[in-house]
Amino acid sequence: MTKRFGVVLVAGVLWVGVASGQGKPISAVLTDAPAVPPPTGRTAPAKVVVELVVKEVTMPISEGVTYTFWTFGGKVPGKFIRIRQGDTVEFHLSNDPGNKMPHNIDLHAVTGPGGGAASSFTAPGQTSQFTFKALNPGLFVYHCATAPVGMHVANGMYGMILVEPPGGLSKVDREYYVMQGDFYTVGRYHEKGLQPFDMQKAIDENATYVLFNGSEGALLGANALPAKVGEKVRLFVGNGGPNLVSSFHVIGEIFDRVYTEGGSNFQSNVQTTLIPAGGSAIVEYKVEIPGTYPLVDHSIFRAFNKGALGLMNVTGKEDKAVYSGKQLDEVYLGDKAPGQEPNPPSAVTNATKEAAAGTLTLETQIAAGKALFTGTCSVCHQLEGQGLPMVFPPLAKSDFLMADKTRSIGIVINGLQGEVVVNGAKYNSVMPPMSNLPDDGIANILTYVRNSFGNKGEAVTAAEVAKVRATTKRPAGAAH
Amino acid sequence: MRVAAFLLLTAGLSAAAEDGGLVQVGPGVYRPIYPAAPGETEVALPAFFLDVLPVTNGDYLKFVTAQPEWRSDRIKRIFAEPGYLRHWSGPLKPGQAGLDEPVRFVSWFAARAYCSSRGARLPTEAEWELAAAADETQRDARRTDAFRQRLLAWYAQPNPQTLPAVGAGKPNVWGVEDLHGLLWEWVLDYGNTMISSDSRDGKDPSGQRFCGAGAANASEKDDYPSFMRIAFRSSLEGSYTIGNLGFRCARDGKGAGR
C-alpha cells in the first residue's frame, strides 16, 4: 500500500493505452498519502474507473489521542486519484455497511451541479455511480458535501484528484502527497483518549489540531519524506480545511516553482505559498543540501502548538559552497555595557570592588578585562586577539596597539574608521565607538589586551580613560 | 384538530402509558430546520402515541411468523434489498441477534407493514423530531449544549458490531426511550425534508441541500444533530435495509381515550 511511498520515477516510456478515450476501461490506481500514483503516461484520453469506499474509523490523531475520522478510503487525507485531461471517469462511491452516516463526494474537478455530490449521495451499505468528463487540468480537492458539510470535512473527508494536462507533468525524481486539515476536539491539544468532535470550536474556527496528512507525526520520525541531494521533488499540497488557510512553507528550501492554487501557471522562487481551504498548490524544488527540512504552516503557532509539522530528510553529499554549516559558535553579548547586564561577571564585580577599596591589582584587572573582551571585542578581534586577516586587525603582538596607550583608549571610546597599518599589513575597516562602556571597563579591557596574546605593557587606569573621554570631542549621537 | 389538541393538552401532560407500550407525546410545536414553505417555521402537532421502545428482533419474529410474506425468504424484492434481516441466521431464526435488541436491516415497506399489523403506523418526521427534541427534563433540548454534544458524540461513532438491548437508556420527558444513542429510525415521510437527487421524484432540483447550499434557508444552522438526521433520512430509499436503521410505531392521538 505504502510500498510505493511516493518514489515514483516518471517513466520515459509512454504506455499508449486506449487510443481514443473509448474501449476497455482503465482501473485507476489509488494511493494513500504521502504516496502518489504513477503518471498516467497516456497520450490520449481514456475511460477510467474509480472505486472509492467511505469508511468511518477510529485512529490516532496524536500520541495517545484517538479520533473517529470519516474517510475516503480509510485514511486522512483520502486516496489520491490521478487521471488525464479529457478522461471520462466512471466514479463508484461506496458507503461501508458499518458506517453510521450517509456520505457523498464533491470533486472540484467535476463540471456540473454539486461537483457530483447530488449524484453520489449514498446511505450506509450502498454504492452510487456517476460519470464525468475531466474538462480542465489541475490539482483539485474533493470532499464530502453532506449536511452538516463542515462536520464531514472536519472529520477528514477530503482528498485530491490530479488531472494531468496532455503531455503530463515535467519529469521529477519524487512526488509526494501532503494535505493539511484542521481538527476540533472536545479535549485540549494532546488530551489523551478518544476525543469527540467539538461543534462549537469548529464554528468558532478555533482549531485544536492543524495537521498534515491527518495525524501528528504522519510526516515525522520514520515517516519523514526521504529525498536525495540533487533530486527534483514535487509536492502535491492540498488544504482540506474546513476553516483555515495554509501558509505552506518548507524551512530551508525555496520553491523553484509553485503552480499556485493547483492551476496551470507557475510562480518561480517562492518562499511561502498560500493554500486556500478547499484548494491546492503544486510545489517543485531541487534539494541541494543534506539535512532535515521541516514542512510547516507558517502561521507558526499552528506548527509549534497544533501539530502542523512534517519533515523531509535529504541525504547525500554536503556542498559547502551553497551552505557552510556552522562556522562560529561564540558568546554574543551585543555591545551592552557590563553594568547593564543582570548578572555581571564575577571578575568584573571583583575589579569594581577592589577599585573602590583602592586595592586593584593587575591580575584582577586582567581577569575582568578578559571577561569583557570575550563578550564584546572578540567577536571581531577573535578570542586570541588574532583578528581576521584583511578584515579585522590583530591585537596579538600588535605594534599599532602597543605604540600609543592614549591613542588606544581613544579608539575604544570613539571607534576607528579608515586605513591603518598593523604589523605591516593594511586594514581599512570600521570599529564602532564603545563609549557606552564605563571608564573602568575600558581600562580593564585595555589592561587585558596589553598583557595578553604575547603583549606586555603597563596597566590602564580608569582615570586615564576618563581623561581621554573628557578631552575628546565626539559627534552628537555617536554614543550608543 | 386544534380543538382536539387543546383537549389532549389538558388530558395528558404527564407521560401516560398506553396499552402496548406507547406513551402520549405532544401536543407540541415542531420547528423544522428546513421550513416546508417560507414563514412556516412552526408546525403545531396534535398529541399522538409513540412506542416507548424501538421494535425488537423478538417483536419482529412474531410478525414474520404471523405474516410469512415478510419473511426474508419470501419478501418481494421490490419491498426490500437482499440484505433484509441479514443479521438473522434464518427466516425465522434471529440466531445471534438477541430478542431484546432492536430489529435492523428492515426496509421502510417492511416497517410500515409491521406497524400496520399492530393497527399503528410509522411516526411522521415531525412527530419523531418532536419526541426526539426532548431530553430527560426539557421538551425542547435542542439548544442545550450538553444534549447536542451527547448526540454528536454518538453520531460520530461508527456502528458497533452488535447493538445493545433496547431500554438501557433513560426515558425522556415524554417517557420515550432510545430515540438517541442506539440506532437510526424510519419515519413515514423519510424523504420529506431534503429533496432527493432522483429526477423521478419530480421535485425542484434547485432544492439540493449539499455543501454550503445546505445552510440556505436553514433556521437553526448550528443544530448539527438535526442536520445529520435529515441527511441520513434523505439518503434512503424505501427498499433499503441498513445495519443501524430500525423503527418504532405511532398511533394517532384520537385513540387517546381508549
XYZ file of C-alpha atoms in Angstrom, chain B residues 5-239:
235
model
C -55.117 19.259 20.511
C -56.428 21.517 23.201
C -58.369 18.706 24.818
C -55.335 16.479 24.748
C -53.239 19.189 26.259
C -55.413 19.088 29.334
C -55.733 15.326 29.254
C -52.178 14.151 29.030
C -49.446 16.478 30.159
C -47.670 13.757 32.049
C -46.232 10.780 30.257
C -49.188 8.462 30.266
C -48.510 4.868 29.241
C -50.987 3.373 26.828
C -51.509 -0.278 26.133
C -48.820 -1.954 24.098
C -46.044 0.225 25.421
C -46.984 3.507 23.786
C -46.924 6.870 25.514
C -48.541 10.107 24.596
C -46.308 12.733 23.026
C -47.493 16.279 22.449
C -49.361 18.251 21.593
C -46.435 20.401 20.763
C -44.765 22.672 18.298
C -42.142 21.317 15.917
C -39.676 23.804 14.488
C -38.240 22.227 11.351
C -34.690 23.003 10.279
C -36.000 23.445 6.761
C -39.433 25.019 6.792
C -41.714 23.453 4.209
C -42.583 26.912 2.936
C -41.292 30.383 3.736
C -42.669 31.525 7.052
C -43.764 28.064 8.161
C -41.227 27.969 10.910
C -43.543 26.275 13.383
C -45.685 23.220 12.919
C -48.373 22.656 15.558
C -48.735 18.936 16.167
C -51.672 17.323 17.897
C -50.928 14.721 20.512
C -50.074 11.236 19.311
C -48.915 7.986 20.783
C -45.424 6.658 20.246
C -43.768 3.368 21.182
C -41.638 3.783 24.287
C -39.031 1.482 22.737
C -37.860 0.574 19.244
C -39.258 -2.644 17.772
C -37.088 -5.606 18.780
C -35.992 -8.770 16.998
C -38.417 -10.620 19.281
C -41.333 -8.389 18.232
C -40.390 -8.757 14.605
C -40.087 -12.557 14.811
C -43.737 -12.727 15.910
C -44.672 -10.509 12.967
C -42.916 -12.554 10.276
C -44.259 -15.741 11.856
C -47.804 -14.418 11.621
C -47.338 -12.809 8.200
C -44.921 -15.069 6.328
C -44.912 -12.893 3.221
C -42.499 -10.662 5.174
C -40.061 -13.499 5.908
C -36.647 -12.875 4.418
C -37.031 -15.844 2.062
C -40.432 -14.740 0.793
C -40.413 -10.942 0.749
C -40.840 -9.374 -2.672
C -37.582 -7.860 -3.859
C -39.271 -4.560 -4.593
C -40.060 -4.238 -0.874
C -36.577 -4.936 0.454
C -32.998 -5.285 -0.654
C -31.200 -8.635 -0.435
C -29.705 -7.526 2.893
C -33.128 -7.691 4.586
C -32.784 -9.235 8.104
C -29.309 -10.386 7.246
C -28.270 -10.307 10.904
C -30.613 -13.249 11.453
C -29.393 -16.798 10.833
C -32.611 -17.857 9.110
C -36.027 -16.578 8.029
C -37.479 -17.396 11.467
C -34.232 -17.601 13.418
C -32.747 -14.468 14.901
C -29.746 -16.619 15.853
C -27.005 -14.426 17.276
C -29.300 -11.422 17.214
C -30.741 -11.004 20.715
C -34.519 -10.886 21.011
C -34.237 -7.722 23.132
C -32.041 -5.950 20.598
C -33.682 -3.533 18.190
C -34.536 -5.045 14.840
C -32.499 -3.620 11.947
C -31.847 -4.405 8.292
C -35.542 -3.718 7.722
C -36.936 -1.738 4.801
C -39.451 1.075 5.043
C -42.080 -1.152 3.410
C -41.495 -3.871 5.995
C -41.537 -1.426 8.891
C -44.797 0.044 7.649
C -46.331 -3.411 7.330
C -45.234 -4.291 10.849
C -46.856 -1.188 12.336
C -49.964 -1.762 10.254
C -50.236 -5.282 11.693
C -50.483 -3.680 15.107
C -53.105 -1.177 13.971
C -50.473 1.522 14.114
C -48.283 3.404 11.646
C -44.804 4.851 11.395
C -44.420 8.247 13.053
C -44.100 11.209 10.744
C -40.781 13.041 10.636
C -42.361 15.934 12.527
C -43.714 13.613 15.216
C -40.438 11.762 15.592
C -38.483 15.012 15.776
C -40.883 16.469 18.325
C -40.392 13.434 20.564
C -36.615 13.400 19.943
C -36.128 17.091 20.713
C -36.683 16.288 24.390
C -34.109 15.263 26.923
C -34.825 13.950 30.404
C -36.057 17.304 31.683
C -36.987 19.540 28.745
C -39.358 19.172 25.841
C -37.003 21.030 23.507
C -33.394 20.491 24.482
C -32.005 21.101 21.018
C -30.275 24.283 22.066
C -28.752 22.670 25.143
C -25.024 22.225 24.653
C -24.738 19.011 26.676
C -27.613 17.420 24.768
C -26.136 18.413 21.430
C -22.708 17.185 22.333
C -24.091 13.832 23.521
C -25.873 13.347 20.203
C -22.883 14.449 18.156
C -20.628 12.070 20.031
C -22.936 9.187 19.136
C -23.370 10.222 15.522
C -19.615 10.494 15.174
C -19.050 6.881 16.191
C -19.143 4.011 13.706
C -21.643 1.247 14.402
C -20.780 -1.364 16.989
C -20.787 -4.964 15.759
C -23.840 -5.815 17.850
C -26.355 -3.380 19.236
C -27.248 -3.318 22.926
C -30.734 -4.307 24.109
C -33.477 -1.701 23.987
C -34.450 0.169 27.138
C -30.954 0.701 28.501
C -31.248 4.486 28.331
C -33.331 6.882 30.364
C -36.843 7.909 29.306
C -37.088 11.461 28.042
C -39.598 13.941 29.359
C -42.354 12.326 27.273
C -41.441 8.892 28.582
C -39.907 7.729 25.300
C -36.590 5.854 25.327
C -33.730 5.124 22.919
C -34.533 7.860 20.419
C -30.836 8.693 20.531
C -27.746 6.598 21.053
C -28.987 3.237 19.787
C -29.831 3.313 16.078
C -31.478 5.384 13.367
C -35.235 5.003 12.903
C -37.508 5.040 9.890
C -40.188 7.697 9.704
C -43.245 7.655 7.483
C -42.089 10.558 5.313
C -38.320 9.942 5.392
C -37.741 11.774 2.112
C -39.731 14.787 3.150
C -37.144 17.353 4.032
C -34.199 17.139 1.713
C -35.092 16.761 -1.897
C -33.560 13.620 -3.289
C -31.241 13.595 -6.260
C -33.551 11.279 -8.137
C -35.076 13.205 -11.005
C -38.032 10.844 -10.977
C -39.409 12.424 -7.819
C -40.488 15.393 -9.909
C -39.389 17.972 -7.360
C -37.486 21.154 -7.971
C -33.810 20.240 -8.208
C -32.815 23.693 -7.008
C -33.702 22.472 -3.554
C -30.492 20.458 -3.327
C -29.009 20.920 0.065
C -25.449 19.791 -0.268
C -22.300 21.513 0.878
C -22.670 25.187 1.763
C -26.001 25.305 -0.003
C -27.284 23.153 2.864
C -27.229 26.234 5.060
C -29.530 28.220 2.786
C -32.966 28.592 4.321
C -31.987 26.581 7.381
C -33.442 28.010 10.562
C -31.066 26.519 13.136
C -27.681 26.500 11.486
C -25.856 25.108 14.472
C -28.266 22.261 15.181
C -25.877 19.701 13.735
C -27.670 16.645 15.116
C -30.852 17.622 13.276
C -28.887 18.214 10.073
C -27.378 14.775 10.387
C -30.700 13.057 10.899
C -32.173 14.857 7.919
C -29.163 13.977 5.805
C -29.434 10.365 6.835
C -33.125 10.103 6.034
C -32.600 11.849 2.733
C -30.106 9.214 1.666
C -32.710 6.448 1.986
C -34.907 4.614 -0.448
C -37.893 2.576 0.717
C -36.281 -0.769 -0.037
